[in-house]
Amino acid sequence: MFLKSLTISSHDEIFREIRFHNGINLIVDETPNAKGIETGNNVGKTTVLMLVDFCLAGDSKQIYTDPEHKKQEYALVKDFLIDREVLITLVLTDDLSREDAREIRIERNFLPRKRKIQRINGKPQADD
């Protein structure tokens, strides 16, 4: 299976959509910092990887928890994800070069209990 796309959305609003292609896919930032140097920092490379992991049954807390201080949560990020009802959609495919290739669509959000979304191809998935 190949990654086809990763979408971060809320209701009808798409915050970010990343489409993957055959071959190597790079996440780069060409925005210069205050000194005019392109650093590639704070582009979202790690966040993209964490969101892919989250869709593949990873822990939602990794998205809004400080990696160095595991108990410290970024309240602003957590509140945004919950208040805006952010939905992460990961699409996997058998073949990126064919439009008719089989796809698997995984959707997850950060909401608790009855408002939680965990779907594969539109079918709700139970917690383990």
PDB file of C-alpha atoms in Angstrom:
ATOM      1  CA  MET A   1       0.000   0.000   0.000  1.00  0.00           C
ATOM      2  CA  PHE A   2       1.077   3.551  -0.728  1.00  0.00           C
ATOM      3  CA  LEU A   3       0.122   6.812   0.952  1.00  0.00           C
ATOM      4  CA  LYS A   4      -2.127   8.699  -1.456  1.00  0.00           C
ATOM      5  CA  SER A   5      -3.220  11.687   0.628  1.00  0.00           C
ATOM      6  CA  LEU A   6      -3.458  13.116   4.110  1.00  0.00           C
ATOM      7  CA  THR A   7      -6.166  15.690   4.801  1.00  0.00           C
ATOM      8  CA  ILE A   8      -6.704  17.793   7.896  1.00  0.00           C
ATOM      9  CA  SER A   9     -10.207  19.244   7.943  1.00  0.00           C
ATOM     10  CA  SER A  10     -13.065  20.509  10.064  1.00  0.00           C
ATOM     11  CA  HIS A  11     -16.604  20.129   8.753  1.00  0.00           C
ATOM     12  CA  ASP A  12     -16.445  21.638   5.240  1.00  0.00           C
ATOM     13  CA  GLU A  13     -13.121  23.437   5.731  1.00  0.00           C
ATOM     14  CA  ILE A  14      -9.826  21.863   4.652  1.00  0.00           C
ATOM     15  CA  PHE A  15      -6.844  23.180   6.622  1.00  0.00           C
ATOM     16  CA  ARG A  16      -4.226  21.168   4.772  1.00  0.00           C
ATOM     17  CA  GLU A  17      -4.240  18.508   2.081  1.00  0.00           C
ATOM     18  CA  ILE A  18      -1.077  16.666   1.174  1.00  0.00           C
ATOM     19  CA  ARG A  19      -1.061  14.500  -1.937  1.00  0.00           C
ATOM     20  CA  PHE A  20       1.656  11.904  -2.307  1.00  0.00           C
ATOM     21  CA  HIS A  21       3.166  10.842  -5.634  1.00  0.00           C
ATOM     22  CA  ASN A  22       5.142   7.916  -7.028  1.00  0.00           C
ATOM     23  CA  GLY A  23       8.784   8.130  -6.038  1.00  0.00           C
ATOM     24  CA  ILE A  24      10.244  10.166  -3.243  1.00  0.00           C
ATOM     25  CA  ASN A  25       8.052  12.760  -1.516  1.00  0.00           C
ATOM     26  CA  LEU A  26       9.749  15.644   0.271  1.00  0.00           C
ATOM     27  CA  ILE A  27       8.318  18.136   2.729  1.00  0.00           C
ATOM     28  CA  VAL A  28      10.337  21.325   2.398  1.00  0.00           C
ATOM     29  CA  ASP A  29      10.065  24.913   3.502  1.00  0.00           C
ATOM     30  CA  GLU A  30      11.599  27.560   1.325  1.00  0.00           C
ATOM     31  CA  THR A  31      10.543  30.420   3.573  1.00  0.00           C
ATOM     32  CA  PRO A  32      13.586  32.335   4.807  1.00  0.00           C
ATOM     33  CA  ASN A  33      13.973  33.019   8.518  1.00  0.00           C
ATOM     34  CA  ALA A  34      14.699  36.470   9.962  1.00  0.00           C
ATOM     35  CA  LYS A  35      18.310  36.213   8.737  1.00  0.00           C
ATOM     36  CA  GLY A  36      17.212  35.303   5.207  1.00  0.00           C
ATOM     37  CA  ILE A  37      18.268  31.658   5.556  1.00  0.00           C
ATOM     38  CA  GLU A  38      15.995  28.785   4.499  1.00  0.00           C
ATOM     39  CA  THR A  39      16.031  26.436   7.507  1.00  0.00           C
ATOM     40  CA  GLY A  40      13.277  23.897   6.885  1.00  0.00           C
ATOM     41  CA  ASN A  41      12.256  24.204  10.538  1.00  0.00           C
ATOM     42  CA  ASN A  42       8.636  24.300  11.739  1.00  0.00           C
ATOM     43  CA  VAL A  43       7.212  23.147   8.402  1.00  0.00           C
ATOM     44  CA  GLY A  44       5.299  20.194   9.816  1.00  0.00           C
ATOM     45  CA  LYS A  45       7.468  17.239   8.811  1.00  0.00           C
ATOM     46  CA  THR A  46       7.153  15.549  12.191  1.00  0.00           C
ATOM     47  CA  THR A  47       3.483  16.467  12.484  1.00  0.00           C
ATOM     48  CA  VAL A  48       2.723  14.770   9.158  1.00  0.00           C
ATOM     49  CA  LEU A  49       4.424  11.598  10.375  1.00  0.00           C
ATOM     50  CA  MET A  50       2.564  11.728  13.694  1.00  0.00           C
ATOM     51  CA  LEU A  51      -0.783  12.187  11.908  1.00  0.00           C
ATOM     52  CA  VAL A  52      -0.095   9.193   9.646  1.00  0.00           C
ATOM     53  CA  ASP A  53       0.745   7.178  12.771  1.00  0.00           C
ATOM     54  CA  PHE A  54      -2.427   8.464  14.478  1.00  0.00           C
ATOM     55  CA  CYS A  55      -4.557   7.269  11.552  1.00  0.00           C
ATOM     56  CA  LEU A  56      -2.886   3.864  11.786  1.00  0.00           C
ATOM     57  CA  ALA A  57      -4.118   3.474  15.408  1.00  0.00           C
ATOM     58  CA  GLY A  58      -1.532   5.679  17.105  1.00  0.00           C
ATOM     59  CA  ASP A  59      -2.250   7.582  20.312  1.00  0.00           C
ATOM     60  CA  SER A  60      -3.916  10.974  19.831  1.00  0.00           C
ATOM     61  CA  LYS A  61      -1.958  12.424  22.753  1.00  0.00           C
ATOM     62  CA  GLN A  62       1.273  12.333  20.727  1.00  0.00           C
ATOM     63  CA  ILE A  63      -0.127  15.167  18.602  1.00  0.00           C
ATOM     64  CA  TYR A  64      -0.537  17.611  21.493  1.00  0.00           C
ATOM     65  CA  THR A  65       2.000  16.379  24.056  1.00  0.00           C
ATOM     66  CA  ASP A  66       5.519  17.724  24.448  1.00  0.00           C
ATOM     67  CA  PRO A  67       7.837  14.894  23.313  1.00  0.00           C
ATOM     68  CA  GLU A  68      10.464  15.799  25.919  1.00  0.00           C
ATOM     69  CA  HIS A  69       8.081  16.251  28.852  1.00  0.00           C
ATOM     70  CA  LYS A  70       5.488  13.519  28.272  1.00  0.00           C
ATOM     71  CA  LYS A  71       3.023  14.886  30.839  1.00  0.00           C
ATOM     72  CA  GLN A  72       3.022  18.433  29.448  1.00  0.00           C
ATOM     73  CA  GLU A  73       0.194  19.008  26.965  1.00  0.00           C
ATOM     74  CA  TYR A  74      -0.073  21.885  24.522  1.00  0.00           C
ATOM     75  CA  ALA A  75      -3.520  23.086  25.629  1.00  0.00           C
ATOM     76  CA  LEU A  76      -3.854  25.447  22.664  1.00  0.00           C
ATOM     77  CA  VAL A  77      -3.337  22.596  20.171  1.00  0.00           C
ATOM     78  CA  LYS A  78      -5.556  20.155  22.075  1.00  0.00           C
ATOM     79  CA  ASP A  79      -8.369  22.704  22.421  1.00  0.00           C
ATOM     80  CA  PHE A  80      -8.156  23.566  18.718  1.00  0.00           C
ATOM     81  CA  LEU A  81      -8.377  19.901  17.687  1.00  0.00           C
ATOM     82  CA  ILE A  82     -11.390  19.315  19.919  1.00  0.00           C
ATOM     83  CA  ASP A  83     -13.230  22.648  19.586  1.00  0.00           C
ATOM     84  CA  ARG A  84     -12.928  22.683  15.773  1.00  0.00           C
ATOM     85  CA  GLU A  85     -13.720  18.936  15.584  1.00  0.00           C
ATOM     86  CA  VAL A  86     -10.657  18.364  13.425  1.00  0.00           C
ATOM     87  CA  LEU A  87     -10.807  15.232  11.267  1.00  0.00           C
ATOM     88  CA  ILE A  88      -7.707  13.515   9.907  1.00  0.00           C
ATOM     89  CA  THR A  89      -8.217  11.493   6.724  1.00  0.00           C
ATOM     90  CA  LEU A  90      -5.534   9.185   5.381  1.00  0.00           C
ATOM     91  CA  VAL A  91      -6.043   7.532   1.999  1.00  0.00           C
ATOM     92  CA  LEU A  92      -3.950   4.500   1.083  1.00  0.00           C
ATOM     93  CA  THR A  93      -3.899   2.910  -2.374  1.00  0.00           C
ATOM     94  CA  ASP A  94      -2.569  -0.173  -4.126  1.00  0.00           C
ATOM     95  CA  ASP A  95      -1.193   1.865  -7.010  1.00  0.00           C
ATOM     96  CA  LEU A  96      -0.578   5.611  -7.197  1.00  0.00           C
ATOM     97  CA  SER A  97      -0.455   5.606 -10.975  1.00  0.00           C
ATOM     98  CA  ARG A  98      -3.957   4.187 -11.547  1.00  0.00           C
ATOM     99  CA  GLU A  99      -7.181   6.080 -10.850  1.00  0.00           C
ATOM    100  CA  ASP A 100      -9.120   2.794 -10.504  1.00  0.00           C
ATOM    101  CA  ALA A 101      -6.733   1.303  -7.916  1.00  0.00           C
ATOM    102  CA  ARG A 102      -8.183  -0.033  -4.663  1.00  0.00           C
ATOM    103  CA  GLU A 103      -8.184   2.535  -1.855  1.00  0.00           C
ATOM    104  CA  ILE A 104      -8.515   2.422   1.901  1.00  0.00           C
ATOM    105  CA  ARG A 105      -9.829   5.598   3.565  1.00  0.00           C
ATOM    106  CA  ILE A 106      -9.054   5.977   7.280  1.00  0.00           C
ATOM    107  CA  GLU A 107     -10.708   8.779   9.271  1.00  0.00           C
ATOM    108  CA  ARG A 108     -10.087   9.743  12.877  1.00  0.00           C
ATOM    109  CA  ASN A 109     -10.784  12.730  15.082  1.00  0.00           C
ATOM    110  CA  PHE A 110      -9.777  13.762  18.581  1.00  0.00           C
ATOM    111  CA  LEU A 111     -13.205  13.854  20.225  1.00  0.00           C
ATOM    112  CA  PRO A 112     -14.148  11.729  23.233  1.00  0.00           C
ATOM    113  CA  ARG A 113     -16.592   8.825  23.471  1.00  0.00           C
ATOM    114  CA  LYS A 114     -19.774   9.122  21.408  1.00  0.00           C
ATOM    115  CA  ARG A 115     -18.415  11.962  19.278  1.00  0.00           C
ATOM    116  CA  LYS A 116     -15.260  10.030  18.380  1.00  0.00           C
ATOM    117  CA  ILE A 117     -14.789   9.149  14.725  1.00  0.00           C
ATOM    118  CA  GLN A 118     -12.782   6.058  13.825  1.00  0.00           C
ATOM    119  CA  ARG A 119     -13.784   4.860  10.365  1.00  0.00           C
ATOM    120  CA  ILE A 120     -12.268   2.697   7.676  1.00  0.00           C
ATOM    121  CA  ASN A 121     -13.956   3.110   4.292  1.00  0.00           C
ATOM    122  CA  GLY A 122     -16.886   4.786   6.050  1.00  0.00           C
ATOM    123  CA  LYS A 123     -17.450   1.946   8.527  1.00  0.00           C
ATOM    124  CA  PRO A 124     -17.090   2.749  12.241  1.00  0.00           C
ATOM    125  CA  GLN A 125     -14.311   0.881  14.036  1.00  0.00           C
ATOM    126  CA  ALA A 126     -14.515  -0.127  17.693  1.00  0.00           C
ATOM    127  CA  ASP A 127     -11.862   0.754  20.247  1.00  0.00           C
ATOM    128  CA  ASP A 128      -9.594  -2.116  21.229  1.00  0.00           C
TER     129      ASP A 128
END
